[in-house]
PDB file of C-alpha atoms in Angstrom:
ATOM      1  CA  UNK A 570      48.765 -12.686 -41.500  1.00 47.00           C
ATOM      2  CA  UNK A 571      49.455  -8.595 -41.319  1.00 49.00           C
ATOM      3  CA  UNK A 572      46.923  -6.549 -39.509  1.00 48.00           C
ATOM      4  CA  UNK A 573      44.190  -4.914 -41.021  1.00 51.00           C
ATOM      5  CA  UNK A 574      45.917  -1.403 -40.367  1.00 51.00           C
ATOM      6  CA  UNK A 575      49.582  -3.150 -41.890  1.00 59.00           C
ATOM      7  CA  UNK A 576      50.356  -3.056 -45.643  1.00 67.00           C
ATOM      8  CA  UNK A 577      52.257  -6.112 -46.919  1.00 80.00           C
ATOM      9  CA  UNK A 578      55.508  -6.179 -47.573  1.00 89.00           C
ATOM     10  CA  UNK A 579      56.523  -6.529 -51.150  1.00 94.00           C
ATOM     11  CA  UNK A 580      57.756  -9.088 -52.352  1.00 96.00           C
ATOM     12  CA  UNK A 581      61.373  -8.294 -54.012  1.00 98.00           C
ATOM     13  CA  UNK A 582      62.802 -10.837 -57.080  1.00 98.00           C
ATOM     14  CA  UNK A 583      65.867  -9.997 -59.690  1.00 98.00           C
ATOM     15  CA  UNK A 584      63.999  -9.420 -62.844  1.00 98.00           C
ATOM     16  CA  UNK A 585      63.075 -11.414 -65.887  1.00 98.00           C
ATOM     17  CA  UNK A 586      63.181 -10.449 -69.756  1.00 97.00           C
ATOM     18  CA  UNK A 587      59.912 -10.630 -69.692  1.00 97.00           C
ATOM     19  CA  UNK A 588      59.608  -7.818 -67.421  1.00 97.00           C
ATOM     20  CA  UNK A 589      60.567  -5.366 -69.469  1.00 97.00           C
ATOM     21  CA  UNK A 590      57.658  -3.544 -70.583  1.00 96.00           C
ATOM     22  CA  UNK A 591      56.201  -3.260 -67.461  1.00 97.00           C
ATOM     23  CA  UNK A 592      59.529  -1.906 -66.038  1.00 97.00           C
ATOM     24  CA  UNK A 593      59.447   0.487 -69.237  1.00 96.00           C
ATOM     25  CA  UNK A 594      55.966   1.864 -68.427  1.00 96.00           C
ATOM     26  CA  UNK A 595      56.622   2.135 -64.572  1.00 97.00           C
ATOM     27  CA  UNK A 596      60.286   4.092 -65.076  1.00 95.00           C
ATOM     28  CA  UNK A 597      58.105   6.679 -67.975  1.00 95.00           C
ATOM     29  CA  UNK A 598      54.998   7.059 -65.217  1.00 96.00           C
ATOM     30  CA  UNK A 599      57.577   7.997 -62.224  1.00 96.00           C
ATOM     31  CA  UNK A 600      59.302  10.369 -64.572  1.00 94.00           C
ATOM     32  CA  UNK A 601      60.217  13.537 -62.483  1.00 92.00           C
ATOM     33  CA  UNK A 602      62.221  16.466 -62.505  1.00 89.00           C
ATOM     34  CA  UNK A 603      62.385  15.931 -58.976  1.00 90.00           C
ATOM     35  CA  UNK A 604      65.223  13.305 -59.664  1.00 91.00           C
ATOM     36  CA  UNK A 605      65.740  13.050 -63.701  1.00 92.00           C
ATOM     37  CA  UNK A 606      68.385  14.522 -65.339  1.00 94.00           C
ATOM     38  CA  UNK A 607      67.221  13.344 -69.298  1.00 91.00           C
ATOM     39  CA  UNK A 608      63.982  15.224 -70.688  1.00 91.00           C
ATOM     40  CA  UNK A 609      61.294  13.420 -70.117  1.00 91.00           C
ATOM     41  CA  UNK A 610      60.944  10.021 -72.564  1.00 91.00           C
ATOM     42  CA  UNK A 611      58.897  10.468 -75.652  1.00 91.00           C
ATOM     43  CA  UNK A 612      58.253   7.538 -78.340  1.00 91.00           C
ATOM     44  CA  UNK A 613      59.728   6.278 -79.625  1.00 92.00           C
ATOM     45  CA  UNK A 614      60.671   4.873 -76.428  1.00 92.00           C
ATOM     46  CA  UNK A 615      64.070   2.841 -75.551  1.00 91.00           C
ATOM     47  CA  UNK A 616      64.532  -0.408 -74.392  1.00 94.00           C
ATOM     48  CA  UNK A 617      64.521  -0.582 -70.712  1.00 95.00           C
ATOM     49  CA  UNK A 618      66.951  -3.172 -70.637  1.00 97.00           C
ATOM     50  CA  UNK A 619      70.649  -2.391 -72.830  1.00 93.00           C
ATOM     51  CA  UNK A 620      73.684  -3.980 -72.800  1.00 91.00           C
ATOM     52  CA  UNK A 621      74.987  -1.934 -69.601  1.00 91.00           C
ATOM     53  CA  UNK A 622      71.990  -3.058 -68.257  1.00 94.00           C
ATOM     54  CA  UNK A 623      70.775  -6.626 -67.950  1.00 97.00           C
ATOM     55  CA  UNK A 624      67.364  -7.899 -66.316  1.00 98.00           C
ATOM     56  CA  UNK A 625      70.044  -9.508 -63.876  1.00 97.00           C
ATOM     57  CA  UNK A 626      71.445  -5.940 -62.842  1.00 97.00           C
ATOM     58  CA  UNK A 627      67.289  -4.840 -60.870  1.00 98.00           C
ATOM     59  CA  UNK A 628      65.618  -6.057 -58.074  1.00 98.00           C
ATOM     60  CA  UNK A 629      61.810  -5.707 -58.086  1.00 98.00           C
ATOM     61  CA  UNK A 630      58.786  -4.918 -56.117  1.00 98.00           C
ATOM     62  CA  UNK A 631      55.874  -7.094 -56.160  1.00 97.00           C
ATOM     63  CA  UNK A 632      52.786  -5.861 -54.749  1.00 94.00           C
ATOM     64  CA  UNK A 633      49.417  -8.278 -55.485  1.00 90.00           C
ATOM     65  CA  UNK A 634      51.691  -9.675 -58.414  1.00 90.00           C
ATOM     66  CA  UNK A 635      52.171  -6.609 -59.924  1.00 95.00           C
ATOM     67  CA  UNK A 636      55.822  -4.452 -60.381  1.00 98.00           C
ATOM     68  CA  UNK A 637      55.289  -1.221 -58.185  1.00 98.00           C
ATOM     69  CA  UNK A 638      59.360  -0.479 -58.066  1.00 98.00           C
ATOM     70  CA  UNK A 639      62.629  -1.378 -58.949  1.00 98.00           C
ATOM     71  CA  UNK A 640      65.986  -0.692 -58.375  1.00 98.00           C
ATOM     72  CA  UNK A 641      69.095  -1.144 -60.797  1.00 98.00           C
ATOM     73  CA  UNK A 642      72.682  -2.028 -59.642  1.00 98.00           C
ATOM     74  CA  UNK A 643      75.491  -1.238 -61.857  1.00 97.00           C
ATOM     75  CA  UNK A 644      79.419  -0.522 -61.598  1.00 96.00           C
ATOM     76  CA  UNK A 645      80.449   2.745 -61.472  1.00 96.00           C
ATOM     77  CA  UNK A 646      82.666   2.406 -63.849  1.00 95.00           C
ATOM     78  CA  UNK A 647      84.305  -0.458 -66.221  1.00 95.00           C
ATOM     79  CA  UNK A 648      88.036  -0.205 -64.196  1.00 97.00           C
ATOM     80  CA  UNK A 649      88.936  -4.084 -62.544  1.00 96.00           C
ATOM     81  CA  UNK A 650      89.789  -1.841 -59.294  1.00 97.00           C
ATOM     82  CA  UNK A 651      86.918  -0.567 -58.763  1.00 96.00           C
ATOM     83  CA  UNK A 652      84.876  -3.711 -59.328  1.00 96.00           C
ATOM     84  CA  UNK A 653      84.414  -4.219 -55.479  1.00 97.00           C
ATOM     85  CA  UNK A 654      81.708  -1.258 -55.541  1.00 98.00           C
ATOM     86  CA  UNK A 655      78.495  -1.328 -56.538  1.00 98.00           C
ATOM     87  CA  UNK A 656      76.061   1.322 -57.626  1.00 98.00           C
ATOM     88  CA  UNK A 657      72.651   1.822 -57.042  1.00 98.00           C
ATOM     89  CA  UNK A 658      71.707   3.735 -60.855  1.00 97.00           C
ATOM     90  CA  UNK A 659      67.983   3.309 -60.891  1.00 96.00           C
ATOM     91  CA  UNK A 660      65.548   3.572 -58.393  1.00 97.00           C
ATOM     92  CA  UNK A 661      61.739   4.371 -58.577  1.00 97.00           C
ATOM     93  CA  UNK A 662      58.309   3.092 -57.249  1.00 97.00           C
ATOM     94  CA  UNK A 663      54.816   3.507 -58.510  1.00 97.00           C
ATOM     95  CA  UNK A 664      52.470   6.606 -56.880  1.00 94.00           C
ATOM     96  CA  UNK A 665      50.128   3.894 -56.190  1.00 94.00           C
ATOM     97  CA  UNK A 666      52.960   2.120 -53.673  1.00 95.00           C
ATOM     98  CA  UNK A 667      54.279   5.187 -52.026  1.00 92.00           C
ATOM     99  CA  UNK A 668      54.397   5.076 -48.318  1.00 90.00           C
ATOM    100  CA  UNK A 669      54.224   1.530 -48.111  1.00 92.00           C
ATOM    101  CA  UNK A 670      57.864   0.772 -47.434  1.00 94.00           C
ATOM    102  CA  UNK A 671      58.453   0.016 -50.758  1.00 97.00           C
ATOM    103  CA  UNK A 672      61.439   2.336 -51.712  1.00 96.00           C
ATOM    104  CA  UNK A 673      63.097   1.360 -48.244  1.00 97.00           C
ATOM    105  CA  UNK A 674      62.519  -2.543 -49.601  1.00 97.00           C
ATOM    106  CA  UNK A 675      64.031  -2.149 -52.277  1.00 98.00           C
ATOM    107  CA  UNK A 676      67.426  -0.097 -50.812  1.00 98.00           C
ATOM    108  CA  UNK A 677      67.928  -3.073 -48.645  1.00 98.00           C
ATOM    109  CA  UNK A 678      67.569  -5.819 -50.767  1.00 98.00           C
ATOM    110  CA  UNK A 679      70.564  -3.815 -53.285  1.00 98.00           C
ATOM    111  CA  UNK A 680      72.742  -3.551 -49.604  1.00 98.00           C
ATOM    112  CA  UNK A 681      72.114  -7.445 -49.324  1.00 98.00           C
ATOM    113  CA  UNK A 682      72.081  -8.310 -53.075  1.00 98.00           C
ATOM    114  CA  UNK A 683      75.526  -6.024 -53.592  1.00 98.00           C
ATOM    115  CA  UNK A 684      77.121  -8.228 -50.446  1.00 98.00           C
ATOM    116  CA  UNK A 685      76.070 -11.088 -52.359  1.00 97.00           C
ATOM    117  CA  UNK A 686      77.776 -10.379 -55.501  1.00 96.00           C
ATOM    118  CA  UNK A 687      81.085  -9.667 -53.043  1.00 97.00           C
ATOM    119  CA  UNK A 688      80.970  -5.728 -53.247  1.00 98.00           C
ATOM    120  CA  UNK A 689      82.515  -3.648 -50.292  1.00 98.00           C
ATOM    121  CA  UNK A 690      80.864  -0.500 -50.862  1.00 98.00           C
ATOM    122  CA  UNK A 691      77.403   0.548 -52.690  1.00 98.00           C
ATOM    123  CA  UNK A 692      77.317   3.972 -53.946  1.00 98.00           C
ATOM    124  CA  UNK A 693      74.971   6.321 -55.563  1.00 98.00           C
ATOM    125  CA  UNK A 694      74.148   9.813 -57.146  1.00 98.00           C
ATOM    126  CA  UNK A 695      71.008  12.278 -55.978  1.00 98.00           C
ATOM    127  CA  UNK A 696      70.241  14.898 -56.958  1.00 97.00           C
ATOM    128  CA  UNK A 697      70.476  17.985 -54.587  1.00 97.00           C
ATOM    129  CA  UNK A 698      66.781  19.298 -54.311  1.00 96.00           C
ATOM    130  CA  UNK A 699      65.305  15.803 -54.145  1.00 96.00           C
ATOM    131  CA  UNK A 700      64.932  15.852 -50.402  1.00 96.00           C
ATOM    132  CA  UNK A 701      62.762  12.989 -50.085  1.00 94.00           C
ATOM    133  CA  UNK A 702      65.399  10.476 -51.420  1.00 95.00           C
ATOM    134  CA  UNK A 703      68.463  11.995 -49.625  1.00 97.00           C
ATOM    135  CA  UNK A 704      66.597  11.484 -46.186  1.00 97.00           C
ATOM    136  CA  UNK A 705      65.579   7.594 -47.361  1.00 97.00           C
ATOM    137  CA  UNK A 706      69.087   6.992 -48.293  1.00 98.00           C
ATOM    138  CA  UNK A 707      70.502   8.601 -45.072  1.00 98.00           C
ATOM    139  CA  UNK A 708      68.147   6.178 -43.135  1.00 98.00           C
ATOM    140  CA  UNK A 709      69.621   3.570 -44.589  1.00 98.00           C
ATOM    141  CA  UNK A 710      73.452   4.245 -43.781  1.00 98.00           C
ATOM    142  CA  UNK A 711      74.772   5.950 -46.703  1.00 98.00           C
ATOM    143  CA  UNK A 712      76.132   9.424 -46.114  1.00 98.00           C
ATOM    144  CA  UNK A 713      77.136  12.417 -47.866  1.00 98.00           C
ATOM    145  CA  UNK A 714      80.712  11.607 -49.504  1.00 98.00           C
ATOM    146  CA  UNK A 715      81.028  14.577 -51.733  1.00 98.00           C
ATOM    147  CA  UNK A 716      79.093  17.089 -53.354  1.00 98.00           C
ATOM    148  CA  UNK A 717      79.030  18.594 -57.137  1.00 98.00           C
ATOM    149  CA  UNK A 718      77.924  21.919 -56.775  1.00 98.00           C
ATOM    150  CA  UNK A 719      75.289  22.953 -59.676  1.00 98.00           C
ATOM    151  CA  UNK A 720      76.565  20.366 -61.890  1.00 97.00           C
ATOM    152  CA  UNK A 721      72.928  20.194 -63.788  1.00 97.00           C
ATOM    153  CA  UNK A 722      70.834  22.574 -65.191  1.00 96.00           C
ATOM    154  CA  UNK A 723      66.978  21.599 -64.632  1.00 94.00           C
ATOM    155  CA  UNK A 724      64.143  23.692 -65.119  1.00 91.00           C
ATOM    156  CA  UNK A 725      65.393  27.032 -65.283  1.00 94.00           C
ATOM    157  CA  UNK A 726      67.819  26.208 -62.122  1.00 95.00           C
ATOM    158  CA  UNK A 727      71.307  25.109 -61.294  1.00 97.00           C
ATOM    159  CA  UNK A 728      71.240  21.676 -59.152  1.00 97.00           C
ATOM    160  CA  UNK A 729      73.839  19.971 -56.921  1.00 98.00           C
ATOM    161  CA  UNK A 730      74.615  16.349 -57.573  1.00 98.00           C
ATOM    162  CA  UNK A 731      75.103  14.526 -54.359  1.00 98.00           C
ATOM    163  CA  UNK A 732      77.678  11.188 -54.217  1.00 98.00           C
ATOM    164  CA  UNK A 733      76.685   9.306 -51.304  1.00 98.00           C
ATOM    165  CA  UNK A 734      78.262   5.722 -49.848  1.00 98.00           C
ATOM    166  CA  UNK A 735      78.133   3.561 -47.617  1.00 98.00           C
ATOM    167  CA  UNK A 736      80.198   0.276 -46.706  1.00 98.00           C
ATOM    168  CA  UNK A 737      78.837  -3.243 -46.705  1.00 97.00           C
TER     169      UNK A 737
END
């Protein structure tokens, strides 16, 4: 039973088809230039889930039964010899869930769900100014593996896009 002071832990699950609007409505409320590269979504809105991206490719957060985060696993790119890597494309968790250990959840469940699927290496893309995620990722193992130097435009200002890695 956790302590009074102790937030649970959320519960992480690979997600359904039925999931989807809920997963829509959570990515479109934790829309922020702090990490987005697209404009922010308007309706009509897109489907969540595509054919790159499959309810089986995210993880989930569960919180009191309902999705506060997910995180979505792809390939980083279509070639057979790179199929041993694994990419984390997707990651966000509700305001409401912040600071609860959520986002840290969910980065090690894709470490242990990407050994799973027999990857070697899990890789991802940050953007430069988002210092909040580097540090969480960096706490987690993956490090700094190359840098695109102000490869976006966003809001009036030239951003770096960070690679970052780490083996399995």
């Amino acid at each position: 039973m956790p302590q009074p002071h102790q937030s649970p832990s959320p519960n992480i699950r690979i997600a359904l088809p039925d999931d989807e609007e809920e997963l829509s409505l959570l990515d479109r409320r934790t829309w922020s230039p702090l990490h987005a590269v697209h404009p922010q979504p308007r309706p009509p809105y897109p489907p969540f889930f595509d054919e790159r991206h499959a309810p089986g490719d995210h993880l989930v957060a569960e919180l009191d039964r309902r999705i506060v985060g997910y995180v979505r696993l792809g390939f980083p790119t279509s070639l057979a010899c790179n199929a041993h890597v694994r990419q984390i494309q997707g990651l966000a968790v509700a305001d409401e869930a912040r600071g609860r250990g959520v986002g840290r959840t969910l980065i090690r469940a894709a470490v242990e769900e990407s050994r799973r699927r027999g990857a070697r290496r899990l890789t991802l893309r940050v953007l430069g100014h988002n210092t909040p995620a580097r540090k969480l990722y960096e706490a987690e193992g993956f490090v700094v593996e190359g840098v695109l130097p102000e490869e976006f435009f966003l809001g009036g200002e030239y951003v770096d896009d960070v690679i970052m890695g780490r083996r399995l």
